[in-house]
Short mmCIF file of C-alpha atoms in Angstrom, two decimals:
data_model
loop_
_atom_site.label_atom_id
_atom_site.label_comp_id
_atom_site.label_asym_id
_atom_site.label_seq_id
_atom_site.Cartn_x
_atom_site.Cartn_y
_atom_site.Cartn_z
CA MET Z 1 0.73 14.69 -7.75
CA LYS Z 2 4.37 12.92 -8.36
CA ILE Z 3 4.55 9.23 -9.98
CA SER Z 4 7.68 7.04 -9.17
CA ASN Z 5 8.62 3.53 -9.93
CA TYR Z 6 9.93 2.35 -6.41
CA HIS Z 7 12.51 1.39 -7.37
CA GLU Z 8 13.34 4.92 -7.86
CA SER Z 9 13.93 5.40 -3.98
CA GLU Z 10 17.02 4.55 -2.83
CA PRO Z 11 17.49 1.64 -0.65
CA ILE Z 12 17.95 1.87 2.91
CA LYS Z 13 19.18 -0.72 5.22
CA GLU Z 14 17.37 -1.32 8.08
CA VAL Z 15 19.11 -3.88 9.62
CA ASP Z 16 20.78 -7.26 8.21
CA GLY Z 17 19.43 -8.39 5.46
CA VAL Z 18 16.08 -5.52 5.58
CA LEU Z 19 16.14 -2.82 3.20
CA LYS Z 20 13.87 -0.13 3.30
CA ARG Z 21 12.78 2.13 -0.12
CA ASP Z 22 10.91 5.68 1.44
CA VAL Z 23 8.58 5.86 -1.46
CA ILE Z 24 6.03 8.78 -0.73
CA SER Z 25 6.84 10.35 2.53
CA GLU Z 26 6.15 14.03 3.71
CA GLU Z 27 9.22 15.12 1.44
CA ASP Z 28 6.30 14.00 -1.55
CA GLY Z 29 3.87 16.10 0.50
CA ALA Z 30 2.07 13.06 1.85
CA PRO Z 31 0.42 14.68 4.88
CA ASN Z 32 -0.98 11.86 7.22
CA TYR Z 33 1.15 8.95 5.77
CA CYS Z 34 4.36 7.43 4.22
CA MET Z 35 4.88 4.49 1.99
CA ARG Z 36 7.36 2.37 2.40
CA VAL Z 37 9.02 -0.82 0.62
CA PHE Z 38 10.49 -3.23 2.27
CA GLU Z 39 13.16 -5.84 0.81
CA VAL Z 40 13.50 -9.09 2.67
CA GLU Z 41 16.26 -11.36 1.72
CA THR Z 42 15.86 -15.21 2.66
CA GLY Z 43 15.95 -16.12 6.33
CA SER Z 44 16.55 -13.08 7.29
CA SER Z 45 13.63 -10.79 9.11
CA THR Z 46 12.70 -7.57 10.21
CA ALA Z 47 13.41 -6.48 13.73
CA SER Z 48 10.19 -8.13 16.50
CA HIS Z 49 8.92 -5.30 18.16
CA SER Z 50 6.14 -3.68 19.50
CA HIS Z 51 5.24 0.67 19.27
CA GLN Z 52 2.19 2.87 19.58
CA TRP Z 53 1.31 2.66 15.90
CA GLU Z 54 0.11 0.24 13.82
CA HIS Z 55 0.99 -0.82 10.58
CA GLU Z 56 -0.73 -1.35 7.22
CA ILE Z 57 0.80 -4.43 5.12
CA PHE Z 58 0.61 -5.91 1.82
CA ILE Z 59 3.07 -8.33 0.18
CA LEU Z 60 4.32 -8.22 -3.12
CA ASN Z 61 7.00 -11.16 -3.66
CA GLY Z 62 7.91 -13.91 -1.87
CA LYS Z 63 7.05 -16.00 0.94
CA GLY Z 64 7.11 -15.46 5.09
CA VAL Z 65 5.60 -15.59 8.37
CA ILE Z 66 4.85 -12.89 10.63
CA ALA Z 67 5.53 -13.42 14.25
CA GLY Z 68 3.62 -11.95 17.36
CA GLU Z 69 1.62 -12.99 19.75
CA GLN Z 70 -0.59 -15.33 17.69
CA GLY Z 71 2.63 -17.90 16.53
CA SER Z 72 4.14 -17.26 12.81
CA ILE Z 73 1.39 -16.91 10.43
CA PRO Z 74 1.97 -17.59 6.56
CA ILE Z 75 1.96 -14.94 3.90
CA THR Z 76 2.56 -14.94 0.67
CA LYS Z 77 1.80 -12.61 -2.60
CA GLY Z 78 -1.16 -11.22 -1.73
CA SER Z 79 -1.61 -11.14 1.56
CA VAL Z 80 -2.65 -7.73 3.34
CA ALA Z 81 -2.00 -8.16 7.42
CA PHE Z 82 -2.90 -4.84 10.17
CA ILE Z 83 -1.33 -4.80 12.82
CA GLY Z 84 -2.70 -2.38 15.34
CA PRO Z 85 -0.81 -0.26 18.29
CA ASN Z 86 1.40 -1.94 19.81
CA GLU Z 87 1.17 -6.06 19.13
CA PRO Z 88 4.25 -7.37 19.11
CA HIS Z 89 5.56 -8.72 15.67
CA CYS Z 90 8.15 -9.84 13.46
CA ILE Z 91 8.34 -10.48 9.52
CA VAL Z 92 10.55 -13.23 8.05
CA ASN Z 93 11.57 -14.95 5.09
CA THR Z 94 10.80 -18.13 4.74
CA GLY Z 95 11.25 -18.59 1.23
CA ASN Z 96 13.90 -18.60 -1.17
CA GLU Z 97 13.68 -15.33 -2.92
CA HIS Z 98 13.25 -12.00 -1.53
CA LEU Z 99 10.63 -11.16 0.31
CA GLU Z 100 9.05 -7.82 -0.28
CA PHE Z 101 6.33 -6.18 1.29
CA ILE Z 102 4.89 -2.46 1.94
CA CYS Z 103 4.14 -1.01 4.94
CA VAL Z 104 2.52 1.92 5.24
CA ILE Z 105 2.39 4.27 8.43
CA PRO Z 106 1.21 7.05 10.18
CA LEU Z 107 3.68 9.89 9.05
CA GLN Z 108 3.71 11.30 13.15
CA LYS Z 109 4.93 8.33 14.21
CA GLN Z 110 8.64 8.01 12.26
CA LYS Z 111 10.76 6.85 14.49
CA LYS Z 112 13.52 5.97 11.42
CA MET U 1 -3.92 -8.51 13.48
CA LYS U 2 -5.27 -9.63 10.91
CA ILE U 3 -3.82 -11.89 8.00
CA SER U 4 -5.49 -12.02 4.63
CA ASN U 5 -4.89 -12.03 0.90
CA TYR U 6 -6.80 -9.36 -0.87
CA HIS U 7 -8.66 -11.63 -2.85
CA GLU U 8 -10.28 -12.42 0.37
CA SER U 9 -12.34 -9.34 0.87
CA GLU U 10 -15.74 -8.67 -1.29
CA PRO U 11 -15.19 -6.79 -4.46
CA ILE U 12 -17.31 -3.86 -4.83
CA LYS U 13 -18.59 -2.62 -7.99
CA GLU U 14 -17.29 1.23 -8.03
CA VAL U 15 -18.51 2.23 -11.34
CA ASP U 16 -18.57 -0.02 -14.45
CA GLY U 17 -15.58 -1.57 -15.26
CA VAL U 18 -14.32 -0.80 -12.01
CA LEU U 19 -14.15 -2.98 -8.67
CA LYS U 20 -12.87 -2.50 -5.56
CA ARG U 21 -11.60 -4.65 -2.22
CA ASP U 22 -11.81 -2.63 0.89
CA VAL U 23 -8.71 -4.90 1.93
CA ILE U 24 -8.40 -3.01 5.69
CA SER U 25 -10.83 -0.62 7.00
CA GLU U 26 -12.20 0.44 10.13
CA GLU U 27 -13.76 -2.74 10.85
CA ASP U 28 -9.88 -4.79 11.26
CA GLY U 29 -9.60 -1.57 14.23
CA ALA U 30 -7.41 0.47 11.57
CA PRO U 31 -7.22 4.36 13.41
CA ASN U 32 -5.81 6.00 10.32
CA TYR U 33 -6.23 5.21 7.34
CA CYS U 34 -7.51 2.10 5.13
CA MET U 35 -6.25 0.48 1.34
CA ARG U 36 -8.15 -0.54 -0.81
CA VAL U 37 -7.18 -3.42 -3.97
CA PHE U 38 -8.43 -1.71 -7.35
CA GLU U 39 -9.31 -3.32 -10.64
CA VAL U 40 -9.69 -1.95 -13.98
CA GLU U 41 -10.94 -3.57 -16.89
CA THR U 42 -8.90 -2.90 -20.34
CA GLY U 43 -10.56 0.73 -21.25
CA SER U 44 -11.78 1.19 -17.78
CA SER U 45 -10.98 4.52 -15.95
CA THR U 46 -12.04 5.91 -12.15
CA ALA U 47 -14.47 8.15 -11.67
CA SER U 48 -12.02 11.89 -13.36
CA HIS U 49 -12.67 14.23 -10.00
CA SER U 50 -11.19 15.55 -7.07
CA HIS U 51 -11.26 15.78 -3.41
CA GLN U 52 -9.27 16.92 -0.05
CA TRP U 53 -7.58 14.00 0.83
CA GLU U 54 -4.64 12.45 -0.71
CA HIS U 55 -4.17 9.10 -2.34
CA GLU U 56 -0.94 6.92 -1.89
CA ILE U 57 -0.84 4.50 -4.57
CA PHE U 58 1.08 2.14 -5.88
CA ILE U 59 0.28 -0.69 -9.30
CA LEU U 60 0.69 -3.78 -8.24
CA ASN U 61 0.28 -5.37 -12.11
CA GLY U 62 -1.11 -3.70 -15.58
CA LYS U 63 -0.83 -0.80 -17.38
CA GLY U 64 -2.39 2.12 -17.91
CA VAL U 65 -2.42 6.40 -17.22
CA ILE U 66 -2.96 8.56 -14.30
CA ALA U 67 -4.84 11.97 -15.79
CA GLY U 68 -5.19 15.06 -14.34
CA GLU U 69 -3.47 18.37 -14.74
CA GLN U 70 -0.48 17.80 -15.70
CA GLY U 71 -1.72 15.40 -18.35
CA SER U 72 -1.80 11.71 -18.95
CA ILE U 73 1.27 10.40 -16.90
CA PRO U 74 2.17 6.24 -18.03
CA ILE U 75 2.19 3.82 -15.18
CA THR U 76 3.19 -0.14 -15.22
CA LYS U 77 3.24 -2.47 -12.20
CA GLY U 78 5.70 -1.18 -10.02
CA SER U 79 4.92 2.95 -10.15
CA VAL U 80 4.14 4.82 -7.47
CA ALA U 81 1.70 8.09 -6.69
CA PHE U 82 1.59 10.56 -4.33
CA ILE U 83 -2.37 12.86 -5.19
CA GLY U 84 -1.87 15.43 -3.29
CA PRO U 85 -5.49 16.80 -1.71
CA ASN U 86 -7.04 18.81 -4.24
CA GLU U 87 -5.60 17.16 -7.35
CA PRO U 88 -7.68 16.30 -9.98
CA HIS U 89 -7.19 12.59 -11.51
CA CYS U 90 -8.73 9.92 -13.50
CA ILE U 91 -6.67 6.75 -13.50
CA VAL U 92 -6.91 4.83 -16.97
CA ASN U 93 -6.80 1.10 -18.16
CA THR U 94 -4.75 1.44 -21.97
CA GLY U 95 -3.10 -2.05 -21.90
CA ASN U 96 -4.68 -5.68 -22.62
CA GLU U 97 -4.75 -6.97 -18.76
CA HIS U 98 -6.42 -5.96 -15.99
CA LEU U 99 -4.76 -3.29 -14.30
CA GLU U 100 -4.71 -3.50 -10.59
CA PHE U 101 -3.88 -1.09 -7.77
CA ILE U 102 -3.38 -0.34 -4.25
CA CYS U 103 -4.93 2.74 -3.03
CA VAL U 104 -4.94 4.44 0.67
CA ILE U 105 -6.88 6.79 2.20
CA PRO U 106 -7.70 8.64 4.99
CA LEU U 107 -9.91 6.87 6.69
CA GLN U 108 -12.31 9.79 8.44
CA LYS U 109 -12.28 10.78 5.07
CA GLN U 110 -13.84 7.72 3.25
CA LYS U 111 -17.03 8.42 1.40
CA LYS U 112 -17.95 5.30 0.02
#
């Protein structure tokens, strides 16, 4: 068992304005999937991309949109998103505070 | 892509004082793992048990402990827990407000 606070995980710059924390990873013994916490600055966005694996997302704080083939869908604290394999997506902070969210991805599919 | 608010998922009574919401499940197309949100009343606890699959947990609100072979470890908003396969555990609300947490488990291992 490993218990910590997510702020104890070192933030890594994902792209400009976006920090990523690997809060549960293979190093902790996770056998199947890992949990990350992202922090997106006001006006910034995660990279727009698609890939073969899914995302399971929970919005912790802030406001924004998830942009994809269905357009831009608003998200806020308490929003939950399932992004299936090969669905184009990016997550944009359209609010005036940090947008923070949990993202769970399959472990064997981690690219960076 | 499915986007909702976790409160839109119907709460199911897990045990006395504990509600569970399946916020991302196989029905949404999730291929590998599912996301649940639990709500534990003051003084209540999840069942004390162990099983062959892991939990990845993020505490959203409230205060409590995770009790296991290492004793009772305090948790609060922002705590992250990895509970490995076959580790005995239960999650107890020791605070004076609802203890809410996300729990991600492998899909093929869902028992109820």
